[in-house]
Amino acid sequence: MTSASDLRSGKTHRDENFPVASWIIHPRHRALILAFYNFVRTADDIADHATLPPDEKLRYLDLMEAELNGQGDTQKEAVNLRHALAERGMPPRHALDVLIAFRMDVTKLRYENWDDVIDYCRYSAMPVGRFMLDVHGEDVSTWAASDALCAGLQINNHLQDCAKDYKNLNRVYLPRDALADSGATVEMLGGTKSSPELLKCLQALAVRTADLLDESKSLAAEVRDFRLGLEISVIQAFADKIVNMLKVRDPLSERVHLSPVELLLQSLGGVAGEVAQRTIGRRSVSKTAAGA
């Protein structure tokens, strides 16, 4: 039988919109974070596979879940994460939540409204941030700001890849009501350039995502771990830069991803800003995360 590893797209942690287990994070955490990433990336690639039938995708996702829970040893990404979590005494709750989103990717191709998209992010993105916070021993009170950041990153990605998702997978994360309000249609995603109506919709969603990212700006201050605070500041800088591009550019015809130079500059700016803030001793009041 083909293993889940054989279905990988080739994408690695170095290809993401945000740093994954970068040099900023303490070395003692990197192996666990990479094990989590490889599990999630494998499951994501299964859900997005171009030729695998839906029932086979769901079967592989079920197999990944079963082996993460200790029922078998054939899928290395699940086994590796299971062992890494066991070494730290951590449950698999966040990885199991992410699998819910990937099953949604197989079975759900359209989203009705903003709340529907946020509900998807509750499983696709928010568990990733919560996992990182748990790895570092942070309080659950940090989850609210983390959820906002992770959802913003996810929707940025939806907007960046809206045409590719439609053309390759017939999957559309743009809410139906947002398209209708702008006079746009799903079929417009098949073009090489956005129509005025579609561009209006995309840029309005980018503005709404920027508001969501504003809700996450307290996160770096809320975490106790200095290195994690630096990493969060870098991720926030990436997210803000991307959403600002999406507010003025057409993702169907213009570049809306960060160049290597922009990645470097945003990283340096994020680190410098967080170091300065911690040096002057700024503090923040945490909010309670929904569902914590």
Short mmCIF file of C-alpha atoms in Angstrom, two decimals:
data_model
loop_
_atom_site.label_atom_id
_atom_site.label_comp_id
_atom_site.label_asym_id
_atom_site.label_seq_id
_atom_site.Cartn_x
_atom_site.Cartn_y
_atom_site.Cartn_z
CA MET A 1 0.00 0.00 0.00
CA THR A 2 1.18 3.51 -0.76
CA SER A 3 2.16 5.30 2.42
CA ALA A 4 1.04 8.81 3.28
CA SER A 5 4.65 9.92 2.79
CA ASP A 6 4.43 8.97 -0.88
CA LEU A 7 1.58 11.46 -1.31
CA ARG A 8 3.62 14.44 -0.15
CA SER A 9 3.75 17.41 -2.52
CA GLY A 10 7.39 18.17 -1.83
CA LYS A 11 6.55 21.32 0.08
CA THR A 12 8.58 21.75 3.27
CA HIS A 13 8.62 24.05 6.27
CA ARG A 14 10.87 26.40 4.31
CA ASP A 15 8.07 27.07 1.79
CA GLU A 16 5.49 28.45 4.21
CA ASN A 17 4.27 32.04 4.66
CA PHE A 18 5.73 32.02 8.16
CA PRO A 19 8.81 30.59 9.89
CA VAL A 20 8.55 27.02 11.18
CA ALA A 21 11.00 25.95 13.91
CA SER A 22 13.37 28.71 12.82
CA TRP A 23 16.69 29.50 14.49
CA ILE A 24 14.81 31.85 16.79
CA ILE A 25 13.06 28.98 18.57
CA HIS A 26 15.07 27.21 21.29
CA PRO A 27 16.71 24.04 19.91
CA ARG A 28 15.01 21.86 22.53
CA HIS A 29 11.64 22.52 20.89
CA ARG A 30 12.55 22.17 17.21
CA ALA A 31 12.32 18.38 16.84
CA LEU A 32 8.79 18.31 18.29
CA ILE A 33 7.68 21.29 16.19
CA LEU A 34 9.05 19.71 13.01
CA ALA A 35 7.35 16.40 13.85
CA PHE A 36 4.06 18.29 14.22
CA TYR A 37 4.70 20.20 10.99
CA ASN A 38 5.48 17.04 9.01
CA PHE A 39 2.31 15.37 10.27
CA VAL A 40 0.20 18.39 9.35
CA ARG A 41 1.93 18.91 5.99
CA THR A 42 1.41 15.26 5.05
CA ALA A 43 -2.28 15.38 5.95
CA ASP A 44 -2.68 18.67 4.06
CA ASP A 45 -1.04 17.19 0.97
CA ILE A 46 -3.37 14.19 1.14
CA ALA A 47 -6.41 16.49 1.21
CA ASP A 48 -5.03 18.55 -1.68
CA HIS A 49 -3.84 15.64 -3.82
CA ALA A 50 -4.81 16.22 -7.45
CA THR A 51 -5.69 12.63 -8.43
CA LEU A 52 -6.46 10.73 -5.22
CA PRO A 53 -10.23 9.99 -4.99
CA PRO A 54 -12.08 11.59 -2.06
CA ASP A 55 -12.80 8.27 -0.34
CA GLU A 56 -9.09 7.39 -0.48
CA LYS A 57 -8.16 10.78 0.96
CA LEU A 58 -10.51 10.23 3.88
CA ARG A 59 -9.14 6.71 4.39
CA TYR A 60 -5.58 8.01 4.62
CA LEU A 61 -6.61 10.78 7.00
CA ASP A 62 -8.36 8.22 9.19
CA LEU A 63 -5.22 6.07 9.11
CA MET A 64 -3.08 9.04 10.16
CA GLU A 65 -5.42 9.68 13.08
CA ALA A 66 -5.48 6.03 14.14
CA GLU A 67 -1.70 5.76 14.16
CA LEU A 68 -1.29 9.06 15.96
CA ASN A 69 -3.50 7.51 18.63
CA GLY A 70 -1.28 4.44 18.81
CA GLN A 71 -3.18 2.08 16.52
CA GLY A 72 -0.43 0.99 14.15
CA ASP A 73 3.08 1.90 13.06
CA THR A 74 2.96 2.14 9.25
CA GLN A 75 2.77 5.92 8.73
CA LYS A 76 6.02 7.50 9.83
CA GLU A 77 4.74 11.06 10.24
CA ALA A 78 2.02 9.89 12.63
CA VAL A 79 4.37 7.58 14.52
CA ASN A 80 7.09 10.22 14.82
CA LEU A 81 4.67 12.80 16.20
CA ARG A 82 3.15 10.27 18.59
CA HIS A 83 6.57 9.49 20.03
CA ALA A 84 7.63 13.15 20.16
CA LEU A 85 4.45 14.11 22.02
CA ALA A 86 4.83 11.19 24.41
CA GLU A 87 8.34 12.32 25.31
CA ARG A 88 6.91 15.65 26.44
CA GLY A 89 3.79 14.23 28.02
CA MET A 90 1.57 16.17 25.60
CA PRO A 91 -1.77 14.94 24.18
CA PRO A 92 -2.42 14.88 20.40
CA ARG A 93 -5.45 17.19 20.66
CA HIS A 94 -4.17 19.92 18.33
CA ALA A 95 -3.08 17.52 15.59
CA LEU A 96 -6.45 15.76 15.81
CA ASP A 97 -8.22 19.11 15.44
CA VAL A 98 -6.24 19.88 12.29
CA LEU A 99 -7.38 16.58 10.75
CA ILE A 100 -10.97 17.83 11.04
CA ALA A 101 -10.07 20.72 8.71
CA PHE A 102 -8.46 18.42 6.16
CA ARG A 103 -11.54 16.23 6.11
CA MET A 104 -13.52 19.42 5.47
CA ASP A 105 -11.19 20.16 2.54
CA VAL A 106 -12.17 16.82 1.02
CA THR A 107 -15.91 17.16 1.55
CA LYS A 108 -16.65 20.89 1.56
CA LEU A 109 -15.89 23.03 -1.49
CA ARG A 110 -17.79 26.26 -0.71
CA TYR A 111 -18.23 28.59 2.29
CA GLU A 112 -21.33 30.67 2.90
CA ASN A 113 -20.04 33.61 4.95
CA TRP A 114 -17.18 34.97 7.05
CA ASP A 115 -18.24 33.00 10.12
CA ASP A 116 -18.17 29.82 8.03
CA VAL A 117 -14.57 30.57 7.03
CA ILE A 118 -13.59 31.35 10.63
CA ASP A 119 -15.09 28.02 11.67
CA TYR A 120 -12.78 26.32 9.16
CA CYS A 121 -9.83 28.28 10.57
CA ARG A 122 -10.80 27.06 14.04
CA TYR A 123 -9.58 23.64 12.90
CA SER A 124 -7.10 24.40 10.12
CA ALA A 125 -5.05 27.17 11.72
CA MET A 126 -5.87 27.93 15.34
CA PRO A 127 -4.68 24.52 16.64
CA VAL A 128 -1.23 25.23 15.19
CA GLY A 129 -0.79 28.35 17.29
CA ARG A 130 -2.22 26.65 20.35
CA PHE A 131 0.23 23.79 19.88
CA MET A 132 3.15 26.21 19.75
CA LEU A 133 1.98 27.89 22.93
CA ASP A 134 1.58 24.55 24.68
CA VAL A 135 5.07 23.47 23.60
CA HIS A 136 6.45 26.56 25.33
CA GLY A 137 4.31 26.12 28.44
CA GLU A 138 2.31 29.31 27.87
CA ASP A 139 -1.02 30.00 29.54
CA VAL A 140 -4.27 29.29 27.70
CA SER A 141 -5.12 32.98 28.14
CA THR A 142 -2.79 33.59 25.18
CA TRP A 143 -4.97 31.52 22.88
CA ALA A 144 -7.36 34.34 21.91
CA ALA A 145 -4.69 36.53 20.30
CA SER A 146 -3.02 33.45 18.82
CA ASP A 147 -6.30 32.36 17.26
CA ALA A 148 -6.66 35.75 15.57
CA LEU A 149 -3.12 35.61 14.19
CA CYS A 150 -3.46 32.07 12.90
CA ALA A 151 -6.84 32.76 11.30
CA GLY A 152 -5.40 35.87 9.64
CA LEU A 153 -2.49 33.86 8.25
CA GLN A 154 -4.89 31.22 6.94
CA ILE A 155 -7.16 33.72 5.21
CA ASN A 156 -4.15 35.51 3.73
CA ASN A 157 -3.24 32.17 2.19
CA HIS A 158 -6.79 31.66 0.93
CA LEU A 159 -6.67 35.03 -0.83
CA GLN A 160 -3.17 34.47 -2.23
CA ASP A 161 -4.10 31.08 -3.68
CA CYS A 162 -7.76 31.66 -4.53
CA ALA A 163 -7.30 31.08 -8.26
CA LYS A 164 -5.10 28.00 -7.82
CA ASP A 165 -7.51 26.44 -5.33
CA TYR A 166 -10.39 26.94 -7.74
CA LYS A 167 -8.62 25.77 -10.86
CA ASN A 168 -6.88 22.76 -9.33
CA LEU A 169 -9.34 21.60 -6.69
CA ASN A 170 -12.64 23.41 -7.39
CA ARG A 171 -12.32 24.64 -3.82
CA VAL A 172 -13.37 28.21 -2.96
CA TYR A 173 -12.83 29.73 0.48
CA LEU A 174 -14.17 33.15 -0.56
CA PRO A 175 -17.56 33.44 1.17
CA ARG A 176 -20.56 33.23 -1.14
CA ASP A 177 -22.13 36.31 0.43
CA ALA A 178 -18.96 38.38 -0.07
CA LEU A 179 -18.85 37.40 -3.74
CA ALA A 180 -22.53 38.24 -4.16
CA ASP A 181 -22.20 41.60 -2.38
CA SER A 182 -19.49 42.61 -4.87
CA GLY A 183 -21.36 41.28 -7.90
CA ALA A 184 -18.66 38.64 -8.43
CA THR A 185 -19.01 34.95 -9.30
CA VAL A 186 -16.92 31.90 -8.54
CA GLU A 187 -16.23 31.42 -12.24
CA MET A 188 -14.31 34.71 -12.32
CA LEU A 189 -11.52 32.91 -10.41
CA GLY A 190 -10.75 31.05 -13.62
CA GLY A 191 -9.43 34.16 -15.36
CA THR A 192 -5.89 35.43 -15.65
CA LYS A 193 -6.88 38.77 -14.13
CA SER A 194 -9.59 39.71 -11.66
CA SER A 195 -12.66 41.48 -12.91
CA PRO A 196 -13.47 44.73 -11.10
CA GLU A 197 -16.16 42.89 -9.14
CA LEU A 198 -13.87 40.07 -8.05
CA LEU A 199 -11.07 42.47 -7.15
CA LYS A 200 -13.51 44.47 -5.02
CA CYS A 201 -14.45 41.28 -3.18
CA LEU A 202 -10.84 40.14 -2.67
CA GLN A 203 -9.66 43.50 -1.39
CA ALA A 204 -12.64 43.86 0.94
CA LEU A 205 -11.79 40.47 2.43
CA ALA A 206 -8.18 41.60 2.81
CA VAL A 207 -9.34 44.65 4.76
CA ARG A 208 -11.39 42.41 7.03
CA THR A 209 -8.39 40.12 7.49
CA ALA A 210 -6.24 43.11 8.44
CA ASP A 211 -8.77 43.91 11.16
CA LEU A 212 -8.47 40.33 12.38
CA LEU A 213 -4.68 40.61 12.46
CA ASP A 214 -5.00 43.78 14.54
CA GLU A 215 -6.63 41.61 17.21
CA SER A 216 -3.47 39.49 17.40
CA LYS A 217 -0.95 42.27 18.00
CA SER A 218 -0.94 41.73 21.76
CA LEU A 219 0.26 38.13 21.45
CA ALA A 220 4.02 38.69 21.47
CA ALA A 221 3.64 40.68 24.68
CA GLU A 222 1.46 38.04 26.29
CA VAL A 223 3.90 35.13 25.99
CA ARG A 224 6.59 34.69 28.60
CA ASP A 225 9.15 32.90 26.43
CA PHE A 226 11.50 35.47 24.91
CA ARG A 227 12.38 33.43 21.82
CA LEU A 228 8.73 32.62 21.13
CA GLY A 229 7.90 36.31 21.46
CA LEU A 230 10.50 37.09 18.79
CA GLU A 231 9.11 34.38 16.51
CA ILE A 232 5.58 35.69 16.90
CA SER A 233 6.72 39.23 16.08
CA VAL A 234 8.33 37.99 12.88
CA ILE A 235 5.20 36.04 11.92
CA GLN A 236 3.05 39.10 12.65
CA ALA A 237 5.31 41.22 10.44
CA PHE A 238 4.97 38.69 7.61
CA ALA A 239 1.19 38.56 7.97
CA ASP A 240 0.83 42.35 8.04
CA LYS A 241 3.03 42.79 4.96
CA ILE A 242 1.11 40.18 3.00
CA VAL A 243 -2.31 41.54 3.91
CA ASN A 244 -1.20 45.03 2.89
CA MET A 245 -0.20 43.64 -0.50
CA LEU A 246 -3.55 41.90 -0.82
CA LYS A 247 -5.41 45.14 -0.09
CA VAL A 248 -3.98 46.78 -3.22
CA ARG A 249 -2.95 43.97 -5.60
CA ASP A 250 -4.72 41.38 -7.71
CA PRO A 251 -3.73 37.83 -6.66
CA LEU A 252 -4.77 36.52 -10.07
CA SER A 253 -2.28 38.66 -11.97
CA GLU A 254 0.15 40.25 -9.50
CA ARG A 255 2.69 39.00 -6.97
CA VAL A 256 1.20 38.70 -3.50
CA HIS A 257 3.93 36.59 -1.87
CA LEU A 258 6.99 37.92 -0.09
CA SER A 259 10.30 37.94 -1.93
CA PRO A 260 13.46 36.69 -0.17
CA VAL A 261 14.52 40.28 0.46
CA GLU A 262 11.11 41.16 1.90
CA LEU A 263 11.22 38.06 4.10
CA LEU A 264 14.60 39.12 5.45
CA LEU A 265 13.56 42.71 6.07
CA GLN A 266 10.32 41.73 7.79
CA SER A 267 12.22 39.22 9.94
CA LEU A 268 14.76 41.80 11.03
CA GLY A 269 12.06 44.37 11.68
CA GLY A 270 9.99 41.94 13.71
CA VAL A 271 12.94 40.87 15.85
CA ALA A 272 14.15 44.43 16.41
CA GLY A 273 10.70 45.65 17.34
CA GLU A 274 10.11 42.87 19.84
CA VAL A 275 13.54 43.27 21.44
CA ALA A 276 12.88 46.99 21.84
CA GLN A 277 9.45 46.42 23.35
CA ARG A 278 10.75 43.87 25.85
CA THR A 279 13.68 46.10 26.72
CA ILE A 280 11.38 48.91 27.78
CA GLY A 281 9.29 46.42 29.71
CA ARG A 282 5.93 46.71 28.01
CA ARG A 283 3.23 44.49 29.42
CA SER A 284 -0.10 43.30 28.09
CA VAL A 285 -3.34 42.02 29.54
CA SER A 286 -4.32 38.66 28.08
CA LYS A 287 -7.81 37.86 26.86
CA THR A 288 -9.57 34.55 27.45
CA ALA A 289 -9.64 32.28 24.41
CA ALA A 290 -12.98 31.00 23.25
CA GLY A 291 -13.23 27.27 23.81
CA ALA A 292 -10.07 27.13 25.94
#
